[in-house]
mmCIF file of C-alpha atoms in Angstrom:
data_model
loop_
_atom_site.group_PDB
_atom_site.id
_atom_site.type_symbol
_atom_site.label_atom_id
_atom_site.label_comp_id
_atom_site.label_asym_id
_atom_site.label_seq_id
_atom_site.Cartn_x
_atom_site.Cartn_y
_atom_site.Cartn_z
ATOM 1 C CA MET X 1 43.807 -20.025 42.234
ATOM 2 C CA LYS X 2 44.121 -20.216 38.427
ATOM 3 C CA THR X 3 40.753 -21.918 38.128
ATOM 4 C CA PHE X 4 39.181 -19.280 40.376
ATOM 5 C CA LEU X 5 40.602 -16.466 38.211
ATOM 6 C CA ALA X 6 39.437 -18.164 35.019
ATOM 7 C CA VAL X 7 35.924 -18.573 36.422
ATOM 8 C CA CYS X 8 35.894 -14.916 37.540
ATOM 9 C CA LEU X 9 37.071 -13.719 34.114
ATOM 10 C CA LEU X 10 34.498 -15.852 32.338
ATOM 11 C CA THR X 11 31.729 -14.556 34.619
ATOM 12 C CA VAL X 12 32.761 -10.941 34.009
ATOM 13 C CA LEU X 13 32.829 -11.506 30.234
ATOM 14 C CA LEU X 14 29.436 -13.193 30.300
ATOM 15 C CA VAL X 15 28.019 -10.270 32.262
ATOM 16 C CA PHE X 16 29.486 -7.798 29.781
ATOM 17 C CA CYS X 17 28.192 -9.822 26.837
ATOM 18 C CA GLY X 18 24.762 -9.779 28.432
ATOM 19 C CA CYS X 19 24.984 -5.987 28.715
ATOM 20 C CA GLN X 20 25.230 -5.728 24.913
ATOM 21 C CA SER X 21 21.516 -6.383 24.663
ATOM 22 C CA LYS X 22 21.028 -2.793 25.863
ATOM 23 C CA ASP X 23 21.000 -1.929 22.130
ATOM 24 C CA LYS X 24 17.454 -3.200 22.124
ATOM 25 C CA GLU X 25 16.118 -0.141 23.961
ATOM 26 C CA SER X 26 18.049 2.407 21.908
ATOM 27 C CA ASN X 27 16.698 3.914 18.689
ATOM 28 C CA VAL X 28 20.184 4.488 17.283
ATOM 29 C CA HIS X 29 22.465 1.511 16.682
ATOM 30 C CA PHE X 30 26.162 1.939 15.978
ATOM 31 C CA LYS X 31 27.528 -1.374 14.764
ATOM 32 C CA PRO X 32 31.018 -2.626 15.741
ATOM 33 C CA GLY X 33 33.561 -0.832 13.600
ATOM 34 C CA VAL X 34 31.283 2.202 13.343
ATOM 35 C CA GLY X 35 30.795 3.228 16.969
ATOM 36 C CA SER X 36 33.656 3.665 19.462
ATOM 37 C CA ASP X 37 34.866 0.647 21.394
ATOM 38 C CA ASN X 38 34.073 0.637 25.117
ATOM 39 C CA ILE X 39 34.471 -1.648 28.105
ATOM 40 C CA VAL X 40 31.401 -3.643 27.069
ATOM 41 C CA SER X 41 32.020 -3.859 23.324
ATOM 42 C CA ASN X 42 35.613 -4.041 22.153
ATOM 43 C CA PHE X 43 37.911 -6.233 20.084
ATOM 44 C CA ILE X 44 38.318 -8.659 23.016
ATOM 45 C CA THR X 45 34.713 -8.989 24.189
ATOM 46 C CA ARG X 46 33.076 -9.015 20.736
ATOM 47 C CA PRO X 47 34.534 -12.333 19.469
ATOM 48 C CA ILE X 48 33.733 -13.939 22.838
ATOM 49 C CA GLY X 49 30.211 -12.522 22.741
ATOM 50 C CA ASN X 50 29.755 -13.741 19.173
ATOM 51 C CA PHE X 51 31.018 -17.191 20.153
ATOM 52 C CA PHE X 52 28.625 -17.506 23.103
ATOM 53 C CA SER X 53 25.754 -16.144 20.991
ATOM 54 C CA ALA X 54 26.371 -18.840 18.385
ATOM 55 C CA LEU X 55 26.850 -21.444 21.140
ATOM 56 C CA ILE X 56 23.471 -20.786 22.732
ATOM 57 C CA GLY X 57 21.832 -20.319 19.312
ATOM 58 C CA GLU X 58 20.588 -16.763 19.596
ATOM 59 C CA GLY X 59 18.272 -15.682 16.805
ATOM 60 C CA ILE X 60 15.045 -13.841 16.127
ATOM 61 C CA GLU X 61 12.785 -13.088 19.068
ATOM 62 C CA GLU X 62 9.108 -12.232 18.708
ATOM 63 C CA GLY X 63 8.009 -8.853 20.009
ATOM 64 C CA GLU X 64 4.707 -7.024 20.132
ATOM 65 C CA THR X 65 1.970 -7.700 17.558
ATOM 66 C CA ILE X 66 -0.576 -5.012 16.739
ATOM 67 C CA MET X 67 -3.766 -5.694 14.779
ATOM 68 C CA GLY X 68 -6.182 -3.102 13.484
ATOM 69 C CA ARG X 69 -8.206 -2.067 10.447
ATOM 70 C CA ASN X 70 -7.346 0.621 7.913
ATOM 71 C CA GLU X 71 -9.823 3.148 6.463
ATOM 72 C CA SER X 72 -10.811 0.610 3.782
ATOM 73 C CA GLY X 73 -11.782 -1.858 6.516
ATOM 74 C CA PHE X 74 -8.925 -4.275 5.776
ATOM 75 C CA LEU X 75 -7.112 -6.012 8.623
ATOM 76 C CA VAL X 76 -3.655 -4.510 9.163
ATOM 77 C CA ILE X 77 -0.943 -6.212 11.198
ATOM 78 C CA ASN X 78 2.359 -5.038 12.565
ATOM 79 C CA VAL X 79 4.629 -7.749 13.988
ATOM 80 C CA LYS X 80 7.704 -6.495 15.816
ATOM 81 C CA GLY X 81 10.764 -8.558 16.569
ATOM 82 C CA TYR X 82 14.374 -8.438 17.659
ATOM 83 C CA ASN X 83 17.496 -10.156 16.355
ATOM 84 C CA ARG X 84 19.408 -11.252 19.476
ATOM 85 C CA SER X 85 22.386 -12.552 17.543
ATOM 86 C CA PRO X 86 25.261 -10.211 16.564
ATOM 87 C CA GLY X 87 25.128 -11.315 12.922
ATOM 88 C CA THR X 88 22.596 -10.455 10.210
ATOM 89 C CA LYS X 89 19.657 -12.869 10.075
ATOM 90 C CA ARG X 90 18.005 -13.488 6.743
ATOM 91 C CA PHE X 91 14.767 -15.379 6.579
ATOM 92 C CA LYS X 92 11.548 -15.655 4.620
ATOM 93 C CA TYR X 93 8.094 -15.134 6.028
ATOM 94 C CA LYS X 94 4.574 -15.775 4.827
ATOM 95 C CA VAL X 95 1.400 -14.219 6.187
ATOM 96 C CA GLU X 96 -1.792 -16.268 5.803
ATOM 97 C CA TRP X 97 -5.151 -14.587 6.365
ATOM 98 C CA LEU X 98 -7.945 -16.345 8.239
ATOM 99 C CA ASP X 99 -11.693 -15.776 8.038
ATOM 100 C CA VAL X 100 -14.201 -15.873 10.946
ATOM 101 C CA ASN X 101 -14.218 -19.679 10.828
ATOM 102 C CA GLY X 102 -10.433 -19.831 11.060
ATOM 103 C CA ALA X 103 -10.154 -21.022 7.457
ATOM 104 C CA THR X 104 -7.293 -19.780 5.294
ATOM 105 C CA ILE X 105 -8.328 -17.227 2.674
ATOM 106 C CA SER X 106 -6.798 -18.101 -0.689
ATOM 107 C CA ASN X 107 -5.082 -15.030 -2.133
ATOM 108 C CA ARG X 108 -2.104 -13.806 -4.173
ATOM 109 C CA THR X 109 -0.372 -11.881 -1.404
ATOM 110 C CA SER X 110 0.383 -14.943 0.757
ATOM 111 C CA VAL X 111 3.765 -15.878 -0.673
ATOM 112 C CA TRP X 112 7.206 -16.259 0.896
ATOM 113 C CA LEU X 113 8.778 -12.821 1.196
ATOM 114 C CA PRO X 114 12.386 -12.038 2.167
ATOM 115 C CA MET X 115 13.404 -10.248 5.375
ATOM 116 C CA SER X 116 16.869 -9.228 6.516
ATOM 117 C CA VAL X 117 17.681 -7.967 10.024
ATOM 118 C CA THR X 118 21.114 -6.780 11.101
ATOM 119 C CA GLY X 119 22.573 -8.035 14.381
ATOM 120 C CA LYS X 120 21.168 -6.806 17.709
ATOM 121 C CA ASN X 121 18.489 -4.837 15.930
ATOM 122 C CA THR X 122 14.732 -4.536 15.890
ATOM 123 C CA PHE X 123 12.491 -5.063 12.858
ATOM 124 C CA SER X 124 8.825 -4.974 12.026
ATOM 125 C CA ILE X 125 6.703 -6.758 9.459
ATOM 126 C CA ASN X 126 3.676 -4.896 8.166
ATOM 127 C CA ALA X 127 0.972 -6.577 6.153
ATOM 128 C CA VAL X 128 -2.516 -5.721 4.917
ATOM 129 C CA ALA X 129 -5.191 -8.315 4.286
ATOM 130 C CA PRO X 130 -6.399 -8.290 0.672
ATOM 131 C CA THR X 131 -10.045 -8.679 1.687
ATOM 132 C CA LYS X 132 -12.400 -7.487 4.421
ATOM 133 C CA GLU X 133 -13.209 -11.131 5.264
ATOM 134 C CA ALA X 134 -9.872 -11.512 7.077
ATOM 135 C CA VAL X 135 -10.232 -11.339 10.867
ATOM 136 C CA ASN X 136 -7.036 -13.072 11.965
ATOM 137 C CA PHE X 137 -3.679 -14.180 10.576
ATOM 138 C CA THR X 138 -0.779 -16.593 10.939
ATOM 139 C CA LEU X 139 2.849 -15.737 10.205
ATOM 140 C CA ASP X 140 5.235 -18.531 9.277
ATOM 141 C CA THR X 141 8.985 -18.288 8.746
ATOM 142 C CA LYS X 142 11.691 -20.401 7.109
ATOM 143 C CA ARG X 143 15.399 -20.109 6.457
ATOM 144 C CA TRP X 144 16.504 -18.002 3.509
ATOM 145 C CA GLU X 145 18.753 -20.419 1.624
ATOM 146 C CA MET Z 1 24.103 -63.931 -29.503
ATOM 147 C CA LYS Z 2 23.289 -64.189 -25.787
ATOM 148 C CA ASN Z 3 26.025 -61.697 -25.044
ATOM 149 C CA ILE Z 4 24.541 -59.153 -27.464
ATOM 150 C CA VAL Z 5 21.074 -59.472 -25.854
ATOM 151 C CA LEU Z 6 22.594 -59.120 -22.384
ATOM 152 C CA PHE Z 7 24.559 -56.053 -23.518
ATOM 153 C CA LEU Z 8 21.448 -54.437 -24.983
ATOM 154 C CA VAL Z 9 19.440 -55.090 -21.809
ATOM 155 C CA LEU Z 10 22.222 -53.619 -19.625
ATOM 156 C CA ALA Z 11 22.578 -50.589 -21.899
ATOM 157 C CA GLY Z 12 18.810 -50.054 -21.788
ATOM 158 C CA VAL Z 13 18.754 -50.217 -17.990
ATOM 159 C CA MET Z 14 21.676 -47.767 -17.773
ATOM 160 C CA PHE Z 15 20.112 -45.221 -20.120
ATOM 161 C CA ALA Z 16 16.762 -45.510 -18.349
ATOM 162 C CA GLY Z 17 18.548 -44.732 -15.063
ATOM 163 C CA CYS Z 18 20.018 -41.553 -16.536
ATOM 164 C CA THR Z 19 16.703 -39.862 -17.310
ATOM 165 C CA SER Z 20 15.571 -37.650 -14.457
ATOM 166 C CA LYS Z 21 12.038 -38.162 -13.231
ATOM 167 C CA THR Z 22 9.478 -35.470 -14.039
ATOM 168 C CA THR Z 23 7.875 -34.121 -10.869
ATOM 169 C CA TYR Z 24 5.333 -31.471 -9.943
ATOM 170 C CA ILE Z 25 6.621 -28.237 -8.419
ATOM 171 C CA ASP Z 26 5.437 -27.547 -4.888
ATOM 172 C CA THR Z 27 4.482 -23.958 -5.698
ATOM 173 C CA ALA Z 28 3.559 -23.199 -2.070
ATOM 174 C CA ASN Z 29 7.002 -24.179 -0.711
ATOM 175 C CA ASP Z 30 9.330 -24.432 -3.672
ATOM 176 C CA GLU Z 31 12.855 -25.309 -2.512
ATOM 177 C CA GLY Z 32 14.179 -25.405 -6.084
ATOM 178 C CA LYS Z 33 17.340 -23.594 -7.165
ATOM 179 C CA VAL Z 34 17.225 -19.879 -7.886
ATOM 180 C CA VAL Z 35 17.572 -19.143 -11.601
ATOM 181 C CA MET Z 36 19.051 -16.003 -13.175
ATOM 182 C CA GLY Z 37 16.002 -15.389 -15.329
ATOM 183 C CA LEU Z 38 12.558 -14.485 -14.031
ATOM 184 C CA ASP Z 39 10.511 -17.442 -12.853
ATOM 185 C CA TYR Z 40 7.057 -17.718 -11.272
ATOM 186 C CA ARG Z 41 8.457 -17.111 -7.769
ATOM 187 C CA ASP Z 42 9.712 -13.688 -8.828
ATOM 188 C CA PHE Z 43 6.349 -12.743 -10.309
ATOM 189 C CA ASP Z 44 4.581 -14.012 -7.149
ATOM 190 C CA MET Z 45 6.897 -11.980 -4.926
ATOM 191 C CA ALA Z 46 6.636 -8.808 -7.014
ATOM 192 C CA ALA Z 47 2.847 -9.095 -7.249
ATOM 193 C CA SER Z 48 2.537 -9.644 -3.490
ATOM 194 C CA GLN Z 49 4.706 -6.614 -2.685
ATOM 195 C CA MET Z 50 2.790 -4.459 -5.180
ATOM 196 C CA LEU Z 51 -0.586 -5.526 -3.809
ATOM 197 C CA GLN Z 52 0.466 -5.012 -0.193
ATOM 198 C CA SER Z 53 1.550 -1.478 -1.041
ATOM 199 C CA LEU Z 54 -1.625 -0.790 -3.028
ATOM 200 C CA PHE Z 55 -3.985 -1.983 -0.276
ATOM 201 C CA ALA Z 56 -2.002 -0.141 2.402
ATOM 202 C CA SER Z 57 -2.146 3.126 0.413
ATOM 203 C CA GLY Z 58 -5.945 3.335 0.405
ATOM 204 C CA ALA Z 59 -5.813 4.498 -3.246
ATOM 205 C CA LEU Z 60 -8.660 2.121 -4.150
ATOM 206 C CA ASN Z 61 -10.907 3.462 -1.413
ATOM 207 C CA LYS Z 62 -13.550 5.485 -3.277
ATOM 208 C CA LYS Z 63 -14.504 8.403 -1.060
ATOM 209 C CA GLU Z 64 -18.030 8.779 -2.475
ATOM 210 C CA GLY Z 65 -18.663 5.040 -2.019
ATOM 211 C CA GLY Z 66 -19.013 2.281 -4.599
ATOM 212 C CA ARG Z 67 -16.238 0.719 -6.640
ATOM 213 C CA TYR Z 68 -13.753 2.172 -9.102
ATOM 214 C CA VAL Z 69 -13.781 0.955 -12.698
ATOM 215 C CA VAL Z 70 -10.198 0.060 -13.555
ATOM 216 C CA THR Z 71 -8.445 -0.835 -16.779
ATOM 217 C CA THR Z 72 -4.957 -2.123 -17.411
ATOM 218 C CA GLY Z 73 -2.966 0.266 -19.560
ATOM 219 C CA ARG Z 74 0.349 -0.589 -21.179
ATOM 220 C CA VAL Z 75 2.791 -2.693 -19.188
ATOM 221 C CA VAL Z 76 6.101 -2.643 -21.061
ATOM 222 C CA ASN Z 77 8.498 -5.571 -21.024
ATOM 223 C CA ASP Z 78 11.933 -3.902 -21.136
ATOM 224 C CA THR Z 79 13.864 -7.080 -20.300
ATOM 225 C CA MET Z 80 15.909 -9.446 -22.429
ATOM 226 C CA GLN Z 81 13.358 -12.155 -21.789
ATOM 227 C CA ARG Z 82 10.224 -13.045 -23.651
ATOM 228 C CA ILE Z 83 7.728 -12.228 -20.945
ATOM 229 C CA ASP Z 84 4.002 -11.905 -21.235
ATOM 230 C CA THR Z 85 3.350 -9.075 -18.778
ATOM 231 C CA ASP Z 86 0.007 -10.712 -17.968
ATOM 232 C CA GLN Z 87 2.081 -13.033 -15.762
ATOM 233 C CA LEU Z 88 2.277 -10.089 -13.383
ATOM 234 C CA MET Z 89 -0.927 -8.240 -14.209
ATOM 235 C CA ALA Z 90 -3.265 -11.238 -14.020
ATOM 236 C CA LYS Z 91 -2.315 -11.683 -10.337
ATOM 237 C CA ILE Z 92 -2.715 -7.963 -9.622
ATOM 238 C CA GLU Z 93 -6.079 -7.739 -11.411
ATOM 239 C CA GLU Z 94 -7.368 -10.903 -9.740
ATOM 240 C CA GLU Z 95 -6.594 -9.658 -6.251
ATOM 241 C CA MET Z 96 -7.903 -6.143 -6.960
ATOM 242 C CA LEU Z 97 -11.192 -7.697 -8.047
ATOM 243 C CA ASN Z 98 -11.299 -10.008 -5.024
ATOM 244 C CA SER Z 99 -10.756 -7.035 -2.703
ATOM 245 C CA GLY Z 100 -14.254 -5.810 -3.607
ATOM 246 C CA GLN Z 101 -12.945 -2.266 -4.130
ATOM 247 C CA VAL Z 102 -12.798 -2.244 -7.924
ATOM 248 C CA VAL Z 103 -14.310 -3.746 -11.059
ATOM 249 C CA MET Z 104 -12.102 -4.295 -14.082
ATOM 250 C CA THR Z 105 -13.278 -3.424 -17.575
ATOM 251 C CA SER Z 106 -12.603 -5.760 -20.497
ATOM 252 C CA ALA Z 107 -13.728 -3.122 -23.005
ATOM 253 C CA VAL Z 108 -10.690 -0.835 -22.828
ATOM 254 C CA GLY Z 109 -7.024 -1.665 -22.387
ATOM 255 C CA GLY Z 110 -3.535 -0.489 -23.235
ATOM 256 C CA ASP Z 111 -3.121 -3.273 -25.788
ATOM 257 C CA GLY Z 112 -6.748 -3.165 -26.900
ATOM 258 C CA PRO Z 113 -9.746 -4.658 -25.145
ATOM 259 C CA SER Z 114 -8.934 -7.745 -23.103
ATOM 260 C CA ASP Z 115 -12.071 -9.383 -24.479
ATOM 261 C CA ASP Z 116 -12.762 -8.789 -28.200
ATOM 262 C CA MET Z 117 -16.275 -10.174 -27.820
ATOM 263 C CA VAL Z 118 -17.349 -6.855 -26.271
ATOM 264 C CA TYR Z 119 -17.017 -5.328 -29.751
ATOM 265 C CA LYS Z 120 -17.816 -8.418 -31.811
ATOM 266 C CA VAL Z 121 -21.347 -8.557 -30.394
ATOM 267 C CA ARG Z 122 -21.748 -4.885 -31.349
ATOM 268 C CA GLU Z 123 -20.541 -5.599 -34.876
ATOM 269 C CA ILE Z 124 -23.188 -8.284 -35.086
ATOM 270 C CA ARG Z 125 -25.825 -5.846 -33.810
ATOM 271 C CA ASP Z 126 -24.884 -3.335 -36.543
ATOM 272 C CA SER Z 127 -24.638 -5.913 -39.342
ATOM 273 C CA GLN Z 128 -27.207 -7.804 -41.375
ATOM 274 C CA VAL Z 129 -26.509 -10.907 -39.298
ATOM 275 C CA SER Z 130 -28.452 -9.226 -36.487
ATOM 276 C CA ASP Z 131 -31.622 -10.308 -38.291
ATOM 277 C CA GLU Z 132 -30.820 -13.799 -37.029
ATOM 278 C CA PHE Z 133 -30.942 -12.705 -33.378
ATOM 279 C CA LYS Z 134 -33.870 -11.806 -31.147
ATOM 280 C CA ASP Z 135 -33.859 -7.996 -30.791
ATOM 281 C CA GLU Z 136 -34.072 -8.053 -26.986
ATOM 282 C CA THR Z 137 -30.927 -10.210 -26.718
ATOM 283 C CA LEU Z 138 -28.780 -7.793 -28.715
ATOM 284 C CA VAL Z 139 -26.648 -5.299 -26.793
ATOM 285 C CA ALA Z 140 -28.131 -1.804 -26.682
ATOM 286 C CA LYS Z 141 -26.033 1.278 -27.425
ATOM 287 C CA LYS Z 142 -24.341 3.361 -24.693
ATOM 288 C CA GLN Z 143 -24.084 0.438 -22.252
ATOM 289 C CA LEU Z 144 -20.326 0.353 -21.748
ATOM 290 C CA ILE Z 145 -18.839 1.926 -18.623
ATOM 291 C CA ALA Z 146 -15.680 3.978 -19.132
ATOM 292 C CA PRO Z 147 -12.741 3.297 -16.818
ATOM 293 C CA GLU Z 148 -11.903 5.762 -14.032
ATOM 294 C CA LEU Z 149 -8.455 4.434 -13.146
ATOM 295 C CA SER Z 150 -5.667 2.911 -15.207
ATOM 296 C CA MET Z 151 -2.895 0.604 -14.033
ATOM 297 C CA SER Z 152 0.242 0.760 -16.149
ATOM 298 C CA GLY Z 153 3.908 -0.050 -15.694
ATOM 299 C CA LYS Z 154 7.192 -1.460 -16.826
ATOM 300 C CA ILE Z 155 9.530 -4.370 -16.113
ATOM 301 C CA ILE Z 156 13.180 -3.390 -16.533
ATOM 302 C CA GLN Z 157 16.296 -5.581 -16.593
ATOM 303 C CA ARG Z 158 19.874 -4.465 -15.975
ATOM 304 C CA ASN Z 159 22.845 -6.812 -16.362
ATOM 305 C CA ILE Z 160 26.024 -5.790 -14.536
ATOM 306 C CA LYS Z 161 29.413 -7.489 -14.499
ATOM 307 C CA TYR Z 162 29.978 -8.316 -10.820
ATOM 308 C CA ASP Z 163 33.461 -9.828 -10.979
ATOM 309 C CA LYS Z 164 35.473 -12.002 -13.329
ATOM 310 C CA GLY Z 165 33.187 -15.008 -13.272
ATOM 311 C CA ASN Z 166 29.922 -13.573 -11.957
ATOM 312 C CA GLN Z 167 27.207 -11.244 -13.074
ATOM 313 C CA GLN Z 168 24.502 -9.305 -11.302
ATOM 314 C CA VAL Z 169 21.033 -9.071 -12.780
ATOM 315 C CA GLU Z 170 18.549 -6.501 -11.500
ATOM 316 C CA TYR Z 171 14.853 -6.645 -12.296
ATOM 317 C CA TYR Z 172 12.714 -3.596 -11.587
ATOM 318 C CA PHE Z 173 8.945 -4.026 -11.464
ATOM 319 C CA GLN Z 174 7.245 -0.639 -11.707
ATOM 320 C CA LEU Z 175 3.502 -0.004 -11.522
ATOM 321 C CA GLN Z 176 1.422 3.159 -11.260
ATOM 322 C CA LEU Z 177 -2.269 3.914 -10.847
ATOM 323 C CA THR Z 178 -3.606 6.990 -12.652
ATOM 324 C CA ASP Z 179 -6.940 8.775 -12.330
ATOM 325 C CA LEU Z 180 -8.046 9.082 -15.977
ATOM 326 C CA ALA Z 181 -10.261 12.146 -15.412
ATOM 327 C CA SER Z 182 -7.640 14.326 -13.780
ATOM 328 C CA GLY Z 183 -4.481 12.597 -14.998
ATOM 329 C CA LEU Z 184 -3.262 12.511 -11.404
ATOM 330 C CA ARG Z 185 -1.277 9.556 -10.157
ATOM 331 C CA PHE Z 186 -2.893 7.977 -7.075
ATOM 332 C CA TRP Z 187 -0.326 5.289 -6.354
ATOM 333 C CA GLN Z 188 3.096 4.120 -7.521
ATOM 334 C CA LYS Z 189 5.431 1.317 -6.492
ATOM 335 C CA GLU Z 190 8.753 -0.143 -7.568
ATOM 336 C CA SER Z 191 9.817 -3.610 -6.507
ATOM 337 C CA LEU Z 192 13.407 -4.732 -7.040
ATOM 338 C CA ILE Z 193 14.546 -8.330 -7.405
ATOM 339 C CA GLY Z 194 18.311 -8.774 -7.655
ATOM 340 C CA LYS Z 195 20.276 -11.938 -8.468
ATOM 341 C CA ARG Z 196 23.988 -12.768 -8.568
ATOM 342 C CA GLY Z 197 25.390 -15.782 -10.282
ATOM 343 C CA SER Z 198 27.788 -17.258 -12.745
ATOM 344 C CA ASN Z 199 28.364 -15.600 -16.112
ATOM 345 C CA LYS Z 200 27.539 -19.010 -17.574
ATOM 346 C CA SER Z 201 23.940 -18.642 -16.355
ATOM 347 C CA VAL Z 202 21.868 -16.998 -19.045
ATOM 348 C CA ALA Z 203 19.445 -14.287 -17.993
ATOM 349 C CA TRP Z 204 17.223 -14.289 -21.078
#
């Protein structure tokens, strides 16, 4: 009976923790300690949610990528993403620009740049190619030590 | 005697082991420690952020077609460090040129012309030495093109006591692009680089 109750409780908590990802669709994010506690996010469920998030290694998730050209004819990119984990994720990213042959275009803008995303929040990276020769891009990331 | 030789050899080996090996920096993926002063990574980052903003703004897009003629005005170093502001501006100028939207002039600049030869060849033309040169190879008058835009700016440093043993150093990179005919500012950007570290680290 005890085992059954424990399993039930764990299942309910996991379901509630899963519900926290609803933040993703909302434009307004009230972080814990700012917004009111509720049945889904409160002082009991949050530490459990944080623990499971760390356990399964939640992190940055890639979203939609939009490519276009600005009025100067330069390639413009907008890479969207989402931080699934409840904690702030800091990382560095580098955008490399590719020409029609897929070769990397040497330029001064392709350096490691910092990015910080608060927990359970969306972000977007915007970049403009420094030359009209750019037709494609690659985006690389690494940990921000 | 043998003992002295052995001692000297051992001492030599020990001292040789203490010297750290000189290595090249992997400038593409430098994992080296962050320093309190400004190093090349900070200039790279600031230049990249400035250029991204400049290209996104469309300020270099000449409506009537063609390319703008740009000069670099004064870029003030208001930090405690001995910085040649060309460390920043050379990257900016290089990428502006590579964009195909502008040409830079070496004839006019905030700290004088960036290439003195522009005027030296004219001094030769106007001097007696010109007799030594073929007339058709000498520079004619009214050939220089005046700049239309000027890029100027400032690098500022602020040192703040963070807590008992740590300090915070803030570096502000500020650039602006001005239309020289109208005096209107077409573009402006500030990029902040902040560092926290021990008071023992020197930021100059």
